[in-house]
Amino acid sequence: MARLTGKTALVTGSATGIGLAVATRFAAEGARVVIADRDGDAAHRAAAGIGEAARAVAVDISQEDQVSAAFASLAEGGWAPDVVVANAGVQLFGQDAPAADLDLDVWRKMIDINLTGTFLTVKHAVRTMRERGGGSIILTGSPTGVNGEGKDFTAYSASKAGIHGLARTVAAAYAGDGIRVNTVVPGYTETSLVTTISDDPEARAAIVGRIPMGRAGTPADVEGIMLFLASDDSAFATGALFAVDGGMTTL
């Protein structure tokens, strides 16, 4: 039997990259999947590519009215999620910077999308799951929130560290409701989010050279741990960080 048969999963930021890979894998494992993305057209294309087991929702996770409306609409249509992957986020290359050089507007934009957007996704996921007797929430973190990997990305690193703390707090608060909350920490993973690095041979070599396994990550590398955390195989796992970074955070 497929590991997610009978479950419905919502994945934010899933029109492309890690989110799309995870949503596609979830569908292959028997789940119905909701492709939630700010780019509604891209979300519909992604859902069409997956097939009848998928539907698309256009939502800006930094706007609570949109997040709340999305969850309400899904519940009304019989698609209330048992699994929510809070994956959407941005990395503002060319704008993020060391703290003394960081513009306040850039800081606010990053926090609004990455941290507040994740909080709002989690908030409404919890409300939905309490009514359903539990569920699994998975957050996408980053090594920049664990060590000094993001020294030139103050806002991004702070937003991801905040996500890590949010996961632990929510996990503790709602364990009694059968809601599990865990964070997956992908290392350097080549998607459209990091073309500034992947298109620069010198910058790419510098970061790949710090990965003990000697290569960049791919979205496919993240699917398995997300599947485990979405499935009942991880029934006793909550409040934890799961690194998928080729050993980067062991250094």
XYZ file of N, CA and C in Angstrom:
753
model
N 0.843 -1.199 0.000
C 0.000 0.000 0.000
C 0.874 1.244 0.000
N 0.473 2.265 -0.763
C 1.184 3.531 -0.756
C 1.122 4.147 0.643
N 2.166 4.842 1.037
C 2.316 5.293 2.423
C 1.389 6.435 2.810
N 0.813 7.129 1.832
C -0.063 8.259 2.155
C -1.495 8.056 1.664
N -1.863 6.824 1.417
C -3.224 6.539 0.967
C -4.240 7.068 1.984
N -5.226 7.791 1.494
C -6.272 8.326 2.353
C -5.973 9.678 2.949
N -4.777 10.207 2.716
C -4.404 11.506 3.276
C -4.519 12.605 2.216
N -4.760 13.817 2.698
C -4.735 15.005 1.859
C -3.617 15.903 2.352
N -2.770 16.357 1.440
C -1.605 17.165 1.812
C -1.624 18.498 1.079
N -1.364 19.549 1.809
C -1.190 20.877 1.233
C 0.282 21.235 1.308
N 0.849 21.681 0.190
C 2.257 22.069 0.149
C 2.332 23.495 -0.372
N 2.856 24.419 0.427
C 2.986 25.797 -0.037
C 4.268 25.961 -0.857
N 4.240 26.929 -1.755
C 5.389 27.148 -2.621
C 5.680 25.951 -3.495
N 4.629 25.296 -3.982
C 4.820 24.000 -4.642
C 4.600 24.032 -6.150
N 4.610 25.213 -6.736
C 4.524 25.284 -8.194
C 5.848 24.898 -8.842
N 6.942 25.007 -8.087
C 8.270 24.697 -8.600
C 9.138 24.122 -7.483
N 10.343 23.703 -7.845
C 11.389 23.385 -6.885
C 11.083 22.265 -5.919
N 11.554 22.425 -4.683
C 11.371 21.404 -3.657
C 9.888 21.127 -3.432
N 9.085 22.173 -3.371
C 7.657 21.990 -3.116
C 6.981 21.131 -4.161
N 7.294 21.364 -5.427
C 6.692 20.571 -6.497
C 7.158 19.121 -6.422
N 8.446 18.908 -6.165
C 8.955 17.543 -6.053
C 8.259 16.797 -4.921
N 8.079 17.462 -3.791
C 7.428 16.833 -2.643
C 5.960 16.533 -2.948
N 5.259 17.495 -3.524
C 3.854 17.277 -3.843
C 3.678 16.129 -4.837
N 4.552 16.064 -5.819
C 4.487 14.989 -6.810
C 4.733 13.633 -6.161
N 5.702 13.575 -5.253
C 5.995 12.319 -4.542
C 4.826 11.920 -3.647
N 4.240 12.902 -2.970
C 3.085 12.598 -2.117
C 1.950 11.986 -2.937
N 1.693 12.559 -4.105
C 0.636 12.031 -4.957
C 0.954 10.605 -5.400
N 2.220 10.360 -5.714
C 2.627 9.017 -6.125
C 2.464 8.018 -4.984
N 2.495 8.511 -3.748
C 2.338 7.654 -2.571
C 0.895 7.587 -2.095
N -0.058 8.045 -2.912
C -1.470 7.856 -2.617
C -2.226 9.038 -2.066
N -1.541 10.164 -1.830
C -2.224 11.325 -1.259
C -2.916 12.156 -2.327
N -3.961 12.854 -1.905
C -4.448 13.980 -2.681
C -3.589 15.177 -2.299
N -3.198 16.000 -3.266
C -2.282 17.093 -2.954
C -2.855 18.428 -3.412
N -2.630 19.438 -2.575
C -3.020 20.802 -2.894
C -1.761 21.596 -3.206
N -1.671 22.084 -4.442
C -0.550 22.917 -4.857
C -0.896 24.353 -4.496
N -0.283 24.879 -3.450
C -0.557 26.239 -2.990
C 0.637 27.127 -3.338
N 0.386 28.191 -4.068
C 1.480 29.048 -4.506
C 0.949 30.450 -4.782
N 1.814 31.434 -4.603
C 1.422 32.816 -4.914
C 1.140 32.994 -6.404
N 1.849 32.243 -7.240
C 1.651 32.276 -8.689
C 0.554 31.278 -9.048
N -0.669 31.768 -9.175
C -1.793 30.890 -9.411
C -1.712 30.126 -10.717
N -1.229 30.785 -11.765
C -1.117 30.110 -13.054
C -0.137 28.948 -12.982
N 1.002 29.196 -12.341
C 2.006 28.131 -12.194
C 1.474 27.000 -11.330
N 0.694 27.348 -10.315
C 0.103 26.321 -9.451
C -0.854 25.436 -10.243
N -1.656 26.022 -11.087
C -2.595 25.236 -11.890
C -1.857 24.355 -12.889
N -0.766 24.860 -13.462
C 0.020 24.031 -14.380
C 0.627 22.846 -13.639
N 1.136 23.095 -12.444
C 1.737 22.015 -11.660
C 0.693 20.972 -11.287
N -0.483 21.430 -10.873
C -1.545 20.490 -10.504
C -1.981 19.665 -11.708
N -2.080 20.312 -12.863
C -2.465 19.583 -14.072
C -1.434 18.527 -14.424
N -0.161 18.829 -14.158
C 0.891 17.864 -14.432
C 0.816 16.639 -13.537
N 0.321 16.823 -12.324
C 0.181 15.699 -11.394
C -1.057 14.879 -11.724
N -2.137 15.553 -12.088
C -3.339 14.832 -12.483
C -4.509 15.019 -11.540
N -5.443 14.078 -11.568
C -6.697 14.199 -10.837
C -6.516 14.229 -9.319
N -5.395 13.754 -8.833
C -5.160 13.745 -7.389
C -4.723 15.108 -6.862
N -4.615 16.107 -7.744
C -4.113 17.418 -7.326
C -5.111 18.515 -7.664
N -5.073 19.546 -6.832
C -5.801 20.773 -7.138
C -4.919 21.949 -6.750
N -5.211 23.113 -7.322
C -4.372 24.292 -7.114
C -5.106 25.358 -6.314
N -4.334 26.077 -5.487
C -4.860 27.206 -4.733
C -3.854 28.346 -4.845
N -4.316 29.519 -5.268
C -3.454 30.705 -5.310
C -3.536 31.397 -3.953
N -2.394 31.564 -3.293
C -2.401 32.180 -1.966
C -1.064 32.852 -1.689
N -1.134 34.060 -1.163
C 0.038 34.771 -0.665
C 0.099 34.496 0.826
N 1.075 33.711 1.252
C 1.093 33.265 2.645
C 1.344 34.397 3.640
N 1.791 35.553 3.170
C 2.021 36.676 4.084
C 0.735 37.425 4.408
N -0.379 37.051 3.755
C -1.665 37.725 3.959
C -2.636 36.767 4.646
N -2.969 37.069 5.902
C -3.778 36.114 6.666
C -5.151 35.887 6.052
N -5.749 36.915 5.460
C -7.067 36.701 4.885
C -7.021 35.675 3.761
N -5.931 35.664 2.992
C -5.799 34.682 1.922
C -5.538 33.281 2.472
N -4.711 33.191 3.495
C -4.422 31.882 4.093
C -5.681 31.300 4.721
N -6.382 32.113 5.487
C -7.610 31.663 6.135
C -8.646 31.226 5.100
N -8.794 32.013 4.039
C -9.775 31.690 2.999
C -9.412 30.393 2.282
N -8.127 30.167 2.074
C -7.690 28.947 1.393
C -8.037 27.716 2.215
N -7.746 27.747 3.504
C -8.056 26.601 4.358
C -9.569 26.391 4.460
N -10.333 27.487 4.560
C -11.783 27.360 4.654
C -12.370 26.763 3.382
N -11.860 27.219 2.237
C -12.352 26.701 0.962
C -12.041 25.214 0.804
N -10.857 24.818 1.214
C -10.492 23.405 1.123
C -11.391 22.558 2.019
N -11.634 23.034 3.233
C -12.496 22.280 4.152
C -13.909 22.143 3.589
N -14.431 23.215 3.031
C -15.782 23.180 2.469
C -15.872 22.218 1.290
N -14.764 22.084 0.553
C -14.766 21.212 -0.610
C -14.339 19.790 -0.323
N -14.159 19.449 0.954
C -13.752 18.098 1.313
C -12.273 17.822 1.142
N -11.473 18.894 1.093
C -10.027 18.758 0.917
C -9.246 19.289 2.120
N -9.831 19.267 3.297
C -9.099 19.711 4.490
C -7.848 18.850 4.647
N -6.666 19.457 4.822
C -5.431 18.666 4.826
C -5.139 17.954 6.136
N -4.614 16.737 5.997
C -4.066 15.983 7.119
C -2.579 16.275 7.276
N -1.970 16.735 6.190
C -0.547 17.041 6.146
C -0.388 18.431 5.544
N 0.416 19.270 6.181
C 0.724 20.588 5.632
C 2.232 20.773 5.613
N 2.768 21.074 4.446
C 4.188 21.377 4.308
C 4.314 22.878 4.081
N 4.839 23.582 5.083
C 5.030 25.033 4.991
C 6.399 25.279 4.361
N 6.414 25.320 3.057
C 7.658 25.338 2.293
C 7.930 26.669 1.602
N 6.905 27.478 1.383
C 7.071 28.708 0.608
C 8.033 29.670 1.295
N 8.836 30.343 0.477
C 9.763 31.329 1.007
C 10.553 31.982 -0.106
N 11.278 33.041 0.245
C 12.112 33.758 -0.721
C 13.514 33.929 -0.149
N 14.460 34.136 -1.045
C 15.820 34.497 -0.660
C 16.232 35.652 -1.562
N 16.379 36.826 -0.989
C 16.538 38.047 -1.773
C 18.007 38.331 -2.068
N 18.554 37.608 -3.032
C 19.931 37.835 -3.440
C 20.084 39.263 -3.969
N 21.194 39.892 -3.610
C 21.445 41.253 -4.041
C 20.797 42.298 -3.158
N 19.949 41.854 -2.219
C 19.295 42.786 -1.294
C 19.621 42.442 0.160
N 19.567 41.155 0.505
C 19.954 40.722 1.844
C 21.443 40.988 2.020
N 21.871 41.206 3.268
C 23.250 41.647 3.489
C 23.621 41.464 4.950
N 24.918 41.605 5.298
C 25.302 41.659 6.705
C 24.524 42.755 7.424
N 24.322 42.587 8.720
C 23.376 43.412 9.468
C 23.604 44.914 9.307
N 24.855 45.356 9.364
C 25.121 46.793 9.308
C 24.758 47.409 7.961
N 24.645 46.565 6.937
C 24.356 47.060 5.593
C 22.952 46.709 5.109
N 22.152 46.126 5.981
C 20.846 45.619 5.576
C 19.771 46.697 5.670
N 19.068 46.899 4.564
C 17.967 47.863 4.531
C 16.766 47.310 5.299
N 16.120 48.158 6.065
C 15.001 47.722 6.898
C 13.857 47.155 6.059
N 13.612 47.734 4.905
C 12.526 47.239 4.059
C 12.793 45.802 3.583
N 14.059 45.485 3.317
C 14.413 44.124 2.911
C 14.191 43.166 4.084
N 14.639 43.580 5.268
C 14.399 42.775 6.465
C 12.909 42.484 6.636
N 12.091 43.524 6.535
C 10.652 43.353 6.743
C 10.032 42.444 5.696
N 10.437 42.588 4.442
C 9.883 41.749 3.376
C 10.216 40.288 3.631
N 11.462 40.015 4.006
C 11.884 38.638 4.248
C 11.126 38.032 5.428
N 11.028 38.777 6.508
C 10.331 38.273 7.685
C 8.844 38.092 7.389
N 8.254 39.025 6.659
C 6.824 38.926 6.330
C 6.519 37.647 5.552
N 7.358 37.325 4.594
C 7.084 36.152 3.753
C 7.540 34.867 4.444
N 8.813 34.828 4.819
C 9.376 33.566 5.307
C 8.880 33.180 6.694
N 8.929 34.115 7.626
C 8.580 33.763 9.003
C 7.103 33.977 9.295
N 6.593 35.178 9.010
C 5.178 35.414 9.265
C 4.311 34.535 8.368
N 4.713 34.359 7.118
C 3.963 33.486 6.216
C 3.924 32.051 6.707
N 5.035 31.581 7.241
C 5.069 30.234 7.803
C 4.196 30.156 9.045
N 4.280 31.168 9.902
C 3.423 31.206 11.093
C 1.949 31.137 10.716
N 1.538 31.932 9.722
C 0.126 31.936 9.333
C -0.301 30.591 8.758
N 0.580 29.969 7.987
C 0.280 28.637 7.460
C 0.098 27.642 8.603
N 1.012 27.687 9.565
C 0.943 26.786 10.715
C -0.300 27.066 11.560
N -0.570 28.326 11.789
C -1.737 28.700 12.600
C -3.021 28.084 12.052
N -3.238 28.230 10.757
C -4.492 27.737 10.183
C -4.446 26.234 9.935
N -3.262 25.693 9.782
C -3.150 24.230 9.728
C -3.551 23.620 11.068
N -3.075 24.206 12.150
C -3.418 23.702 13.489
C -4.922 23.774 13.717
N -5.529 24.880 13.351
C -6.983 25.016 13.545
C -7.742 23.934 12.784
N -7.292 23.658 11.560
C -7.934 22.618 10.755
C -7.711 21.241 11.364
N -6.479 20.962 11.777
C -6.134 19.625 12.263
C -6.747 19.314 13.622
N -6.933 20.323 14.456
C -7.597 20.067 15.741
C -9.012 19.543 15.525
N -9.678 20.033 14.509
C -11.033 19.571 14.217
C -11.039 18.160 13.639
N -9.878 17.734 13.090
C -9.792 16.426 12.434
C -9.105 15.381 13.300
N -8.694 15.770 14.504
C -8.078 14.820 15.417
C -6.586 14.643 15.248
N -5.959 15.576 14.530
C -4.500 15.528 14.414
C -4.017 15.666 12.989
N -2.693 15.597 12.852
C -2.087 15.710 11.535
C -0.602 15.965 11.652
N 0.036 16.141 10.513
C 1.476 16.374 10.470
C 1.778 17.678 9.756
N 2.545 18.538 10.411
C 2.995 19.803 9.820
C 4.505 19.721 9.643
N 4.965 20.052 8.458
C 6.396 19.988 8.145
C 6.845 21.358 7.668
N 7.879 21.902 8.286
C 8.402 23.203 7.920
C 9.732 23.033 7.181
N 9.999 23.912 6.232
C 11.277 23.894 5.527
C 12.218 24.901 6.163
N 13.289 24.391 6.773
C 14.274 25.244 7.416
C 15.487 25.467 6.535
N 16.621 25.744 7.169
C 17.853 26.012 6.422
C 19.052 25.911 7.344
N 20.205 25.453 6.821
C 21.437 25.487 7.618
C 21.785 26.888 8.085
N 21.326 27.919 7.350
C 21.624 29.292 7.768
C 20.992 29.631 9.115
N 19.983 28.867 9.513
C 19.370 29.071 10.813
C 19.980 28.214 11.899
N 21.023 27.436 11.532
C 21.671 26.521 12.475
C 23.088 26.973 12.815
N 23.831 27.374 11.772
C 25.229 27.769 11.983
C 25.500 29.083 11.258
N 26.754 29.394 11.004
C 27.117 30.663 10.379
C 27.121 30.625 8.866
N 26.453 29.639 8.292
C 26.456 29.472 6.842
C 25.950 30.708 6.107
N 25.025 31.451 6.721
C 24.417 32.592 6.033
C 24.902 33.934 6.535
N 26.194 34.092 6.767
C 26.717 35.333 7.360
C 26.430 36.569 6.518
N 26.248 36.409 5.219
C 25.943 37.541 4.351
C 24.445 37.676 4.076
N 23.642 36.845 4.747
C 22.194 36.842 4.533
C 21.486 36.965 5.881
N 21.562 38.131 6.471
C 21.043 38.335 7.821
C 19.550 38.057 7.921
N 18.775 38.645 7.016
C 17.322 38.511 7.099
C 16.877 37.077 6.828
N 17.451 36.466 5.817
C 17.081 35.081 5.490
C 17.442 34.149 6.644
N 18.660 34.290 7.174
C 19.102 33.428 8.265
C 18.220 33.586 9.498
N 17.881 34.833 9.815
C 17.023 35.079 10.973
C 15.632 34.499 10.759
N 15.123 34.624 9.540
C 13.780 34.084 9.272
C 13.770 32.570 9.432
N 14.817 31.906 8.985
C 14.865 30.445 9.091
C 15.098 29.998 10.537
N 15.925 30.727 11.276
C 16.095 30.405 12.697
C 14.768 30.555 13.432
N 14.001 31.566 13.057
C 12.684 31.758 13.654
C 11.745 30.603 13.337
N 11.835 30.097 12.119
C 11.019 28.940 11.739
C 11.370 27.734 12.594
N 12.666 27.518 12.829
C 13.088 26.391 13.665
C 12.492 26.511 15.069
N 12.540 27.710 15.640
C 11.971 27.921 16.970
C 10.462 27.781 16.984
N 9.815 28.277 15.947
C 8.364 28.158 15.827
C 7.939 26.697 15.837
N 8.640 25.870 15.102
C 8.284 24.450 15.025
C 8.336 23.789 16.390
N 9.382 24.067 17.155
C 9.507 23.441 18.479
C 8.384 23.882 19.402
N 8.055 25.171 19.360
C 7.012 25.705 20.231
C 5.648 25.124 19.894
N 5.320 25.100 18.609
C 4.016 24.588 18.190
C 3.925 23.081 18.449
N 5.035 22.378 18.251
C 5.042 20.937 18.529
C 4.699 20.657 19.986
N 5.297 21.438 20.886
C 5.037 21.244 22.311
C 3.601 21.615 22.676
N 3.093 22.670 22.058
C 1.768 23.170 22.420
C 0.645 22.237 21.981
N 0.845 21.522 20.858
C -0.274 20.774 20.289
C -0.031 19.271 20.183
N 0.990 18.777 20.866
C 1.223 17.331 20.855
C 0.011 16.581 21.407
N -0.635 17.148 22.410
C -1.808 16.512 23.002
C -3.005 16.459 22.083
N -2.981 17.241 21.023
C -4.055 17.231 20.033
C -3.756 16.301 18.867
N -2.655 15.556 18.973
C -2.294 14.646 17.904
C -1.663 15.327 16.705
N -1.177 16.547 16.903
C -0.549 17.302 15.817
C 0.963 17.260 15.986
N 1.649 16.754 14.982
C 3.104 16.688 14.998
C 3.677 17.813 14.134
N 4.783 18.404 14.581
C 5.417 19.505 13.848
C 6.918 19.259 13.802
N 7.457 19.139 12.616
C 8.882 18.898 12.443
C 9.448 19.811 11.364
N 10.762 19.982 11.394
C 11.435 20.842 10.425
C 12.442 20.032 9.629
N 12.365 20.148 8.309
C 13.370 19.569 7.429
C 14.337 20.678 7.041
N 15.624 20.390 7.141
C 16.658 21.386 6.871
C 17.455 20.958 5.637
N 17.004 21.363 4.446
C 17.796 21.045 3.253
C 19.063 21.889 3.229
N 20.131 21.304 2.719
C 21.340 22.089 2.505
C 21.230 22.863 1.206
N 22.361 23.123 0.574
C 22.370 23.832 -0.699
C 21.693 22.942 -1.740
N 20.497 23.345 -2.149
C 19.682 22.560 -3.069
C 19.423 23.389 -4.313
N 19.770 22.864 -5.463
C 19.704 23.673 -6.674
C 18.277 23.701 -7.242
N 17.658 24.868 -7.095
C 16.332 25.160 -7.627
C 16.387 26.579 -8.202
N 15.257 27.043 -8.687
C 15.191 28.400 -9.231
C 15.420 29.460 -8.152
N 15.333 29.079 -6.891
C 15.548 30.030 -5.793
C 17.007 30.464 -5.696
N 17.935 29.628 -6.162
C 19.363 29.900 -5.950
C 20.143 30.006 -7.258
N 19.512 30.476 -8.324
C 20.223 30.594 -9.601
C 21.373 31.593 -9.519
N 21.293 32.546 -8.593
C 22.401 33.485 -8.419
C 23.678 32.732 -8.078
N 23.570 31.643 -7.321
C 24.730 30.827 -6.979
C 25.002 29.789 -8.060
N 23.983 29.063 -8.478
C 24.204 27.949 -9.404
C 24.693 28.410 -10.768
N 24.385 29.652 -11.155
C 24.850 30.175 -12.443
C 26.226 30.821 -12.366
N 26.805 30.852 -11.178
C 28.137 31.435 -10.972
C 29.095 30.312 -10.597
N 29.932 29.843 -11.535
C 30.800 28.680 -11.262
C 31.653 28.833 -10.014
N 32.198 30.014 -9.777
C 33.056 30.215 -8.608
C 32.265 30.125 -7.308
N 31.115 30.792 -7.269
C 30.281 30.745 -6.072
C 29.757 29.333 -5.825
N 29.374 28.643 -6.887
C 28.865 27.284 -6.746
C 29.948 26.355 -6.216
N 31.153 26.471 -6.771
C 32.254 25.619 -6.326
C 32.580 25.857 -4.858
N 32.480 27.103 -4.427
C 32.794 27.435 -3.033
C 31.824 26.768 -2.071
N 30.540 26.767 -2.404
C 29.572 26.177 -1.477
C 29.562 24.661 -1.581
N 29.680 24.113 -2.786
C 29.707 22.650 -2.929
C 30.956 22.084 -2.259
N 32.030 22.861 -2.272
C 33.270 22.420 -1.633
C 33.163 22.274 -0.134
N 32.129 22.850 0.458
C 31.921 22.734 1.911
C 30.937 21.624 2.264
N 30.496 20.866 1.270
C 29.561 19.769 1.507
C 30.344 18.455 1.519
N 30.388 17.752 2.650
C 31.191 16.526 2.731
C 30.862 15.492 1.658
N 29.613 15.409 1.224
C 29.262 14.426 0.200
C 29.664 14.881 -1.205
N 30.141 16.112 -1.331
C 30.779 16.553 -2.556
C 29.876 16.920 -3.716
N 28.611 17.156 -3.467
C 27.716 17.568 -4.549
C 26.601 18.445 -4.000
N 25.958 19.155 -4.915
C 24.785 19.933 -4.543
C 23.591 19.010 -4.328
N 22.656 19.462 -3.523
C 21.421 18.725 -3.354
C 20.447 19.005 -4.489
N 19.470 18.139 -4.641
C 18.399 18.316 -5.618
C 17.068 18.198 -4.892
N 15.987 18.705 -5.480
C 14.677 18.536 -4.836
C 14.356 17.079 -4.514
N 14.800 16.164 -5.365
C 14.529 14.742 -5.121
C 15.167 14.250 -3.828
N 16.263 14.899 -3.405
C 16.919 14.484 -2.167
C 16.071 14.769 -0.934
N 15.117 15.682 -1.063
C 14.316 16.108 0.087
C 13.008 15.326 0.193
N 12.611 14.695 -0.895
C 11.310 14.019 -0.919
C 11.155 12.954 0.158
N 12.186 12.131 0.329
C 12.069 10.971 1.206
C 11.803 11.328 2.650
N 12.523 12.319 3.179
C 12.322 12.684 4.575
C 10.967 13.360 4.758
N 10.538 14.128 3.766
C 9.207 14.734 3.838
C 8.137 13.641 3.836
N 8.315 12.635 2.999
C 7.368 11.516 2.954
C 7.312 10.811 4.301
N 8.459 10.541 4.893
C 8.510 9.893 6.203
C 7.734 10.698 7.236
N 7.944 12.018 7.265
C 7.291 12.853 8.267
C 5.800 13.022 7.993
N 5.397 12.901 6.742
C 3.974 12.980 6.407
C 3.243 11.687 6.739
N 3.978 10.588 6.766
C 3.359 9.277 6.937
C 3.240 8.890 8.411
N 2.508 7.831 8.654
C 2.341 7.329 10.029
C 3.606 6.644 10.541
N 4.596 6.432 9.662
C 5.863 5.853 10.112
C 6.566 6.751 11.118
N 6.262 8.043 11.091
C 6.923 9.002 11.986
C 6.010 9.416 13.137
N 5.131 8.525 13.556
C 4.097 8.860 14.533
C 4.637 9.373 15.870
N 5.900 9.055 16.200
C 6.457 9.488 17.486
C 7.495 10.603 17.322
N 7.554 11.176 16.129
C 8.521 12.249 15.854
C 7.812 13.592 15.850
N 8.220 14.480 16.747
C 7.703 15.848 16.734
C 8.707 16.780 17.391
N 8.725 18.024 16.924
C 9.624 19.036 17.478
C 11.070 18.877 17.071
N 11.337 18.107 16.024
C 12.720 17.777 15.663
C 13.162 18.453 14.369
N 14.486 18.569 14.223
C 15.109 19.023 12.985
C 15.687 17.814 12.263
N 15.407 17.691 10.977
C 15.931 16.611 10.159
C 16.776 17.217 9.042
N 18.094 17.125 9.163
C 18.996 17.721 8.177
C 19.143 16.823 6.959
N 19.025 17.420 5.779
C 19.246 16.730 4.519
C 20.185 17.628 3.725
N 21.457 17.610 4.121
C 22.384 18.640 3.616
C 23.737 18.087 3.196
N 23.822 16.775 2.983
C 25.091 16.197 2.574
C 26.190 16.310 3.608
N 25.799 16.567 4.859
C 26.773 16.677 5.937
C 27.218 18.085 6.235
N 26.638 19.084 5.585
C 27.089 20.473 5.739
C 27.082 20.937 7.196
N 26.014 20.633 7.925
C 25.922 21.134 9.295
C 26.684 20.276 10.290
N 27.420 19.266 9.812
C 28.287 18.528 10.720
C 29.630 19.211 10.866
N 29.927 20.165 9.994
C 31.249 20.813 10.006
C 31.329 21.888 11.059
